[in-house]
């Protein structure tokens, strides 16, 4: 009869323990590996943190079918408006990092709000994995066309003079307190000394409806959502807020060009980009970025965005992350200088 020595028992025990641990490790990692290699195997939602009809919504709905075509799975746009984009952004920040919930973030959710709100429900850097910039756009200083005609307002200087003659009579719409649309107006107010009553909405879409309808006097809206109304003659474009003129409205001057010495250096452009919850697998993030960049460089999408006044993006996750850091620092200075407050 063979005698089993204690040393052999020890070796066999160690071997069994090692194999058991190995199988447990494989079992734990297999779902994650499987998720990465098979993603997406169900619809992906893109959360838009504003109401339908605004530029954030327009860009998300332009990208969704492109990504669906690239990945063979539905990409569904979901509008979750509130708190200048913070509500929708927070939903994504707290979602599972599995690639099935994305955010169409903005200069507001990931640039301005951190400086404007005393308490934020999410951290724009730590709680997100940047994917890619979708587009950068100028804002446009646009009046209700009928009100501009009745009051003989054709230029930025006309508007400033009218506002100073009629203090307290002008109301200014925005897509929400703290958005780039709000801040563009606040910068204009602080640099010119004119007073406008700020009326925040839950998105650019409903604000535009009231502007077109004559319930609001003026708005510094993102160009892509305002341009159809401008071309239809329902809104009067006084100036764009970028440093250079927009090719989509080549005859419209910049605020700096039209505003004289008081508005020298004025610039307040917007941007929009895709983000995922922090810890989303890099493989998924990189795959989305590659396909989004391909779509944004295609002639059809590129020409469509340029015609709306948007400049297509497509940068890498690392480049987008660096851009967000720079935007947070930039807007902290702007918010402080403008004296803007959350209403």
Short mmCIF file of C-alpha atoms in Angstrom, two decimals:
data_model
loop_
_atom_site.label_atom_id
_atom_site.label_comp_id
_atom_site.label_asym_id
_atom_site.label_seq_id
_atom_site.Cartn_x
_atom_site.Cartn_y
_atom_site.Cartn_z
CA UNK A 1 0.00 0.00 0.00
CA UNK A 2 1.39 3.33 -1.07
CA UNK A 3 1.92 5.77 1.77
CA UNK A 4 1.06 9.44 1.02
CA UNK A 5 3.54 11.73 2.64
CA UNK A 6 2.58 15.04 4.27
CA UNK A 7 4.64 16.97 1.69
CA UNK A 8 2.64 15.43 -1.17
CA UNK A 9 -0.63 16.26 0.61
CA UNK A 10 0.57 19.84 0.96
CA UNK A 11 1.40 20.06 -2.75
CA UNK A 12 -1.93 18.56 -3.80
CA UNK A 13 -3.78 20.97 -1.50
CA UNK A 14 -1.92 23.95 -2.92
CA UNK A 15 -2.66 22.79 -6.47
CA UNK A 16 -6.39 22.39 -5.73
CA UNK A 17 -6.53 25.81 -4.06
CA UNK A 18 -4.77 27.44 -7.03
CA UNK A 19 -7.07 25.80 -9.59
CA UNK A 20 -10.17 26.78 -7.61
CA UNK A 21 -8.99 30.40 -7.43
CA UNK A 22 -8.23 30.38 -11.14
CA UNK A 23 -11.72 29.15 -12.04
CA UNK A 24 -13.30 31.77 -9.76
CA UNK A 25 -11.21 34.50 -11.41
CA UNK A 26 -12.20 33.31 -14.87
CA UNK A 27 -15.83 33.23 -13.82
CA UNK A 28 -15.68 36.79 -12.51
CA UNK A 29 -13.91 38.27 -15.53
CA UNK A 30 -15.80 36.40 -18.24
CA UNK A 31 -18.96 38.60 -18.07
CA UNK A 32 -16.88 41.79 -18.43
CA UNK A 33 -14.87 40.35 -21.31
CA UNK A 34 -18.07 39.07 -22.88
CA UNK A 35 -19.72 42.48 -22.50
CA UNK A 36 -16.82 44.21 -24.21
CA UNK A 37 -16.61 41.81 -27.13
CA UNK A 38 -20.38 41.60 -27.77
CA UNK A 39 -21.31 45.23 -27.11
CA UNK A 40 -23.82 46.39 -28.15
CA UNK A 41 -26.32 43.54 -27.94
CA UNK A 42 -29.26 45.78 -26.96
CA UNK A 43 -30.31 49.41 -27.64
CA UNK A 44 -28.05 52.21 -26.43
CA UNK A 45 -29.59 55.40 -25.08
CA UNK A 46 -28.18 58.87 -25.60
CA UNK A 47 -29.43 61.18 -22.86
CA UNK A 48 -30.01 64.78 -23.97
CA UNK A 49 -30.15 66.94 -20.83
CA UNK A 50 -32.46 69.50 -22.45
CA UNK A 51 -35.92 69.59 -24.03
CA UNK A 52 -36.43 68.59 -27.70
CA UNK A 53 -35.79 71.16 -30.42
CA UNK A 54 -32.52 72.69 -29.24
CA UNK A 55 -29.04 72.19 -30.67
CA UNK A 56 -28.12 69.46 -28.16
CA UNK A 57 -31.16 67.51 -29.30
CA UNK A 58 -30.52 68.22 -33.00
CA UNK A 59 -26.95 66.92 -32.81
CA UNK A 60 -27.90 63.83 -30.80
CA UNK A 61 -30.59 62.94 -33.34
CA UNK A 62 -28.13 63.49 -36.19
CA UNK A 63 -25.58 61.12 -34.62
CA UNK A 64 -27.95 58.39 -33.37
CA UNK A 65 -28.74 56.87 -36.80
CA UNK A 66 -25.07 57.06 -37.81
CA UNK A 67 -23.99 55.09 -34.74
CA UNK A 68 -26.89 52.66 -35.19
CA UNK A 69 -25.72 52.01 -38.74
CA UNK A 70 -22.11 51.52 -37.61
CA UNK A 71 -22.90 49.11 -34.74
CA UNK A 72 -26.03 47.38 -36.03
CA UNK A 73 -28.01 48.32 -32.93
CA UNK A 74 -30.51 51.07 -32.06
CA UNK A 75 -29.25 54.30 -30.46
CA UNK A 76 -32.24 55.98 -28.81
CA UNK A 77 -32.33 59.66 -27.85
CA UNK A 78 -33.91 60.35 -24.45
CA UNK A 79 -34.62 63.94 -23.34
CA UNK A 80 -34.19 64.50 -19.59
CA UNK A 81 -34.34 68.27 -19.12
CA UNK A 82 -33.83 70.26 -15.93
CA UNK A 83 -31.37 72.33 -13.88
CA UNK A 84 -29.44 73.66 -16.91
CA UNK A 85 -28.54 70.15 -17.98
CA UNK A 86 -27.49 68.93 -14.54
CA UNK A 87 -30.45 66.58 -14.15
CA UNK A 88 -29.75 64.59 -17.32
CA UNK A 89 -25.99 64.64 -16.81
CA UNK A 90 -26.42 63.30 -13.28
CA UNK A 91 -28.56 60.43 -14.56
CA UNK A 92 -25.72 59.35 -16.85
CA UNK A 93 -23.07 59.88 -14.17
CA UNK A 94 -24.91 57.42 -11.93
CA UNK A 95 -25.70 54.86 -14.68
CA UNK A 96 -23.92 51.52 -15.08
CA UNK A 97 -20.60 51.93 -16.93
CA UNK A 98 -21.49 49.32 -19.53
CA UNK A 99 -21.71 51.42 -22.68
CA UNK A 100 -25.52 51.40 -22.83
CA UNK A 101 -26.05 54.93 -21.47
CA UNK A 102 -24.30 57.92 -23.06
CA UNK A 103 -24.64 61.68 -22.59
CA UNK A 104 -24.70 64.43 -25.17
CA UNK A 105 -22.85 66.82 -22.90
CA UNK A 106 -22.44 70.54 -23.47
CA UNK A 107 -20.27 73.47 -22.52
CA UNK A 108 -22.86 74.01 -19.76
CA UNK A 109 -22.83 70.54 -18.21
CA UNK A 110 -19.06 70.15 -18.54
CA UNK A 111 -17.69 73.69 -18.53
CA UNK A 112 -19.91 76.37 -17.01
CA UNK A 113 -22.04 74.71 -14.33
CA UNK A 114 -19.18 73.73 -12.05
CA UNK A 115 -18.40 77.43 -11.52
CA UNK A 116 -22.01 78.60 -11.45
CA UNK A 117 -23.61 76.14 -9.02
CA UNK A 118 -22.57 76.06 -5.39
CA UNK A 119 -23.48 72.36 -5.20
CA UNK A 120 -23.23 70.00 -8.16
CA UNK A 121 -24.83 66.53 -8.15
CA UNK A 122 -21.91 65.15 -10.19
CA UNK A 123 -18.27 65.89 -10.91
CA UNK A 124 -17.84 66.75 -14.63
CA UNK A 125 -14.35 65.22 -14.67
CA UNK A 126 -14.32 62.31 -12.19
CA UNK A 127 -17.77 60.96 -13.03
CA UNK A 128 -17.40 60.73 -16.81
CA UNK A 129 -15.36 59.09 -19.55
CA UNK A 130 -15.08 61.59 -22.43
CA UNK A 131 -15.63 60.01 -25.85
CA UNK A 132 -15.43 62.75 -28.48
CA UNK A 133 -16.39 66.31 -29.35
CA UNK A 134 -19.34 66.25 -31.76
CA UNK A 135 -19.44 69.91 -32.76
CA UNK A 136 -18.56 73.45 -31.79
CA UNK A 137 -21.06 76.20 -32.60
CA UNK A 138 -21.38 79.97 -32.23
CA UNK A 139 -24.42 81.44 -30.56
CA UNK A 140 -26.48 84.05 -32.37
CA UNK A 141 -27.97 87.21 -30.90
CA UNK A 142 -31.46 87.02 -32.37
CA UNK A 143 -34.57 89.15 -31.86
CA UNK A 144 -38.19 88.48 -32.62
CA UNK A 145 -38.38 89.83 -36.19
CA UNK A 146 -41.65 91.73 -35.70
CA UNK A 147 -40.40 93.46 -32.55
CA UNK A 148 -37.13 94.37 -34.26
CA UNK A 149 -39.04 95.92 -37.19
CA UNK A 150 -41.56 97.80 -35.05
CA UNK A 151 -38.77 99.30 -32.91
CA UNK A 152 -36.46 99.93 -35.87
CA UNK A 153 -33.71 97.67 -34.52
CA UNK A 154 -31.40 96.46 -37.29
CA UNK A 155 -28.00 96.35 -35.58
CA UNK A 156 -26.40 95.61 -32.21
CA UNK A 157 -25.91 99.35 -31.69
CA UNK A 158 -29.61 99.95 -32.39
CA UNK A 159 -30.46 97.34 -29.78
CA UNK A 160 -28.15 98.84 -27.14
CA UNK A 161 -29.62 102.31 -27.66
CA UNK A 162 -33.19 100.97 -27.49
CA UNK A 163 -32.42 98.98 -24.32
CA UNK A 164 -30.93 102.02 -22.60
CA UNK A 165 -33.95 104.14 -23.55
CA UNK A 166 -36.30 101.45 -22.24
CA UNK A 167 -34.79 100.03 -19.04
CA UNK A 168 -36.60 96.99 -17.70
CA UNK A 169 -38.73 96.45 -20.81
CA UNK A 170 -36.60 93.77 -22.54
CA UNK A 171 -36.77 90.10 -21.61
CA UNK A 172 -34.07 87.62 -22.59
CA UNK A 173 -34.72 83.90 -22.95
CA UNK A 174 -32.25 81.10 -22.33
CA UNK A 175 -32.25 77.30 -22.35
CA UNK A 176 -31.71 77.36 -18.59
CA UNK A 177 -29.77 79.20 -15.91
CA UNK A 178 -26.05 78.71 -16.39
CA UNK A 179 -26.17 77.49 -19.99
CA UNK A 180 -23.94 79.05 -22.64
CA UNK A 181 -27.04 80.83 -23.96
CA UNK A 182 -27.60 82.43 -20.54
CA UNK A 183 -23.91 83.29 -20.06
CA UNK A 184 -23.65 84.86 -23.52
CA UNK A 185 -26.44 87.24 -22.55
CA UNK A 186 -24.95 87.95 -19.13
CA UNK A 187 -21.61 88.83 -20.71
CA UNK A 188 -23.39 91.20 -23.10
CA UNK A 189 -25.21 92.84 -20.18
CA UNK A 190 -22.06 93.29 -18.11
CA UNK A 191 -20.02 94.72 -21.00
CA UNK A 192 -22.69 97.16 -22.28
CA UNK A 193 -24.47 98.09 -19.07
CA UNK A 194 -27.91 97.31 -20.51
CA UNK A 195 -30.53 95.55 -18.40
CA UNK A 196 -32.49 92.54 -19.66
CA UNK A 197 -34.76 90.35 -17.54
CA UNK A 198 -33.56 86.76 -17.78
CA UNK A 199 -36.27 84.16 -18.44
CA UNK A 200 -34.85 80.60 -18.15
CA UNK A 201 -36.55 77.69 -19.93
CA UNK A 202 -36.03 73.91 -19.79
CA UNK A 203 -34.31 73.93 -23.15
CA UNK A 204 -33.71 75.95 -26.28
CA UNK A 205 -36.74 74.48 -28.08
CA UNK A 206 -39.47 75.90 -25.83
CA UNK A 207 -37.57 79.19 -25.47
CA UNK A 208 -37.43 79.55 -29.26
CA UNK A 209 -41.17 78.95 -29.53
CA UNK A 210 -41.83 81.91 -27.24
CA UNK A 211 -39.23 84.04 -29.04
CA UNK A 212 -40.80 83.32 -32.43
CA UNK A 213 -44.27 83.83 -30.93
CA UNK A 214 -43.37 87.28 -29.62
CA UNK A 215 -43.54 86.48 -25.90
CA UNK A 216 -39.77 87.00 -25.63
CA UNK A 217 -37.69 89.83 -27.09
CA UNK A 218 -34.21 88.39 -27.55
CA UNK A 219 -32.10 85.27 -27.14
CA UNK A 220 -28.44 84.35 -27.58
CA UNK A 221 -29.30 80.92 -28.96
CA UNK A 222 -27.05 78.20 -30.39
CA UNK A 223 -26.95 78.83 -34.13
CA UNK A 224 -28.12 75.39 -35.40
CA UNK A 225 -31.46 75.59 -33.59
CA UNK A 226 -32.06 79.27 -34.42
CA UNK A 227 -31.01 79.30 -38.08
CA UNK A 228 -34.22 77.79 -39.54
CA UNK A 229 -36.25 80.58 -37.92
CA UNK A 230 -33.76 83.20 -39.08
CA UNK A 231 -33.94 81.97 -42.67
CA UNK A 232 -37.75 81.83 -42.44
CA UNK A 233 -37.75 85.52 -41.47
CA UNK A 234 -39.26 84.95 -38.02
CA UNK A 235 -36.08 85.97 -36.17
CA UNK A 236 -33.74 88.87 -36.84
CA UNK A 237 -30.05 87.92 -36.46
CA UNK A 238 -28.10 90.87 -35.07
CA UNK A 239 -24.72 89.17 -34.53
CA UNK A 240 -22.94 85.88 -33.87
CA UNK A 241 -21.07 85.43 -30.61
CA UNK A 242 -17.94 83.75 -32.00
CA UNK A 243 -14.60 85.43 -32.70
CA UNK A 244 -15.12 85.02 -36.46
CA UNK A 245 -18.20 85.17 -38.65
CA UNK A 246 -20.07 81.95 -39.35
CA UNK A 247 -20.12 80.61 -42.89
CA UNK A 248 -23.77 79.71 -42.32
CA UNK A 249 -24.61 83.42 -41.79
CA UNK A 250 -21.77 85.10 -43.64
CA UNK A 251 -23.50 88.50 -43.81
CA UNK A 252 -24.03 88.64 -40.04
CA UNK A 253 -21.22 90.35 -38.08
CA UNK A 254 -19.77 89.17 -34.80
CA UNK A 255 -20.88 90.87 -31.58
CA UNK A 256 -17.40 92.40 -31.30
CA UNK A 257 -17.53 93.77 -34.85
CA UNK A 258 -21.01 95.22 -34.44
CA UNK A 259 -20.84 96.36 -30.84
CA UNK A 260 -18.08 98.92 -30.85
CA UNK A 261 -15.43 99.49 -28.14
CA UNK A 262 -17.68 98.32 -25.28
CA UNK A 263 -17.81 94.80 -26.73
CA UNK A 264 -14.18 94.42 -27.71
CA UNK A 265 -13.04 90.86 -26.93
CA UNK A 266 -16.57 89.49 -26.63
CA UNK A 267 -16.76 85.76 -27.43
CA UNK A 268 -19.11 83.05 -26.14
CA UNK A 269 -19.26 79.93 -28.28
CA UNK A 270 -20.74 76.54 -27.40
CA UNK A 271 -19.76 72.91 -27.89
CA UNK A 272 -21.38 69.48 -27.64
CA UNK A 273 -19.82 66.06 -27.12
CA UNK A 274 -20.47 62.43 -26.23
CA UNK A 275 -19.54 61.13 -22.78
CA UNK A 276 -20.06 57.87 -20.90
CA UNK A 277 -20.12 57.12 -17.16
CA UNK A 278 -16.67 56.84 -15.55
CA UNK A 279 -15.13 53.34 -15.71
CA UNK A 280 -16.88 52.46 -18.97
CA UNK A 281 -14.49 49.97 -20.65
CA UNK A 282 -11.91 51.77 -22.80
CA UNK A 283 -12.62 49.34 -25.62
CA UNK A 284 -16.21 50.55 -25.85
CA UNK A 285 -15.26 54.22 -25.51
CA UNK A 286 -12.67 53.93 -28.28
CA UNK A 287 -15.02 52.06 -30.62
CA UNK A 288 -17.69 54.77 -30.25
CA UNK A 289 -15.11 57.51 -30.83
CA UNK A 290 -13.80 55.88 -34.00
CA UNK A 291 -17.25 55.47 -35.53
CA UNK A 292 -18.43 58.94 -34.46
CA UNK A 293 -15.31 60.50 -36.01
CA UNK A 294 -15.91 58.58 -39.25
CA UNK A 295 -19.48 59.87 -39.42
CA UNK A 296 -18.44 63.46 -38.66
CA UNK A 297 -15.85 63.37 -41.46
CA UNK A 298 -18.28 61.98 -44.04
CA UNK A 299 -19.31 64.59 -46.65
CA UNK A 300 -23.04 64.20 -45.96
CA UNK A 301 -22.87 64.79 -42.19
CA UNK A 302 -20.11 67.40 -42.43
CA UNK A 303 -22.00 69.50 -44.99
CA UNK A 304 -25.22 69.19 -43.01
CA UNK A 305 -23.59 70.45 -39.80
CA UNK A 306 -21.70 73.26 -41.54
CA UNK A 307 -24.94 74.45 -43.17
CA UNK A 308 -26.44 74.72 -39.69
CA UNK A 309 -23.49 76.71 -38.40
CA UNK A 310 -21.84 73.83 -36.51
CA UNK A 311 -18.18 72.86 -36.90
CA UNK A 312 -17.78 69.03 -36.79
CA UNK A 313 -15.52 67.52 -34.13
CA UNK A 314 -14.22 63.96 -33.77
CA UNK A 315 -11.22 64.31 -31.44
CA UNK A 316 -9.87 61.44 -29.33
CA UNK A 317 -11.03 60.72 -25.75
CA UNK A 318 -7.72 62.06 -24.39
CA UNK A 319 -7.99 65.26 -26.45
CA UNK A 320 -11.61 65.75 -25.42
CA UNK A 321 -10.70 65.26 -21.74
CA UNK A 322 -7.97 67.89 -22.04
CA UNK A 323 -10.43 70.26 -23.71
CA UNK A 324 -12.96 69.83 -20.88
CA UNK A 325 -10.30 70.68 -18.29
CA UNK A 326 -9.46 73.86 -20.21
CA UNK A 327 -13.15 74.80 -20.58
CA UNK A 328 -13.80 74.43 -16.85
CA UNK A 329 -10.91 76.80 -16.10
CA UNK A 330 -11.99 79.28 -18.81
CA UNK A 331 -15.62 79.49 -17.75
CA UNK A 332 -14.76 79.83 -14.07
CA UNK A 333 -13.07 83.11 -15.02
CA UNK A 334 -15.98 84.19 -17.25
CA UNK A 335 -18.61 83.44 -14.60
CA UNK A 336 -16.68 85.42 -11.99
CA UNK A 337 -16.14 88.39 -14.32
CA UNK A 338 -19.76 88.49 -15.52
CA UNK A 339 -21.24 88.20 -12.05
CA UNK A 340 -23.76 85.66 -13.37
CA UNK A 341 -25.88 83.89 -10.78
CA UNK A 342 -28.20 80.91 -10.92
CA UNK A 343 -31.75 82.23 -10.85
#
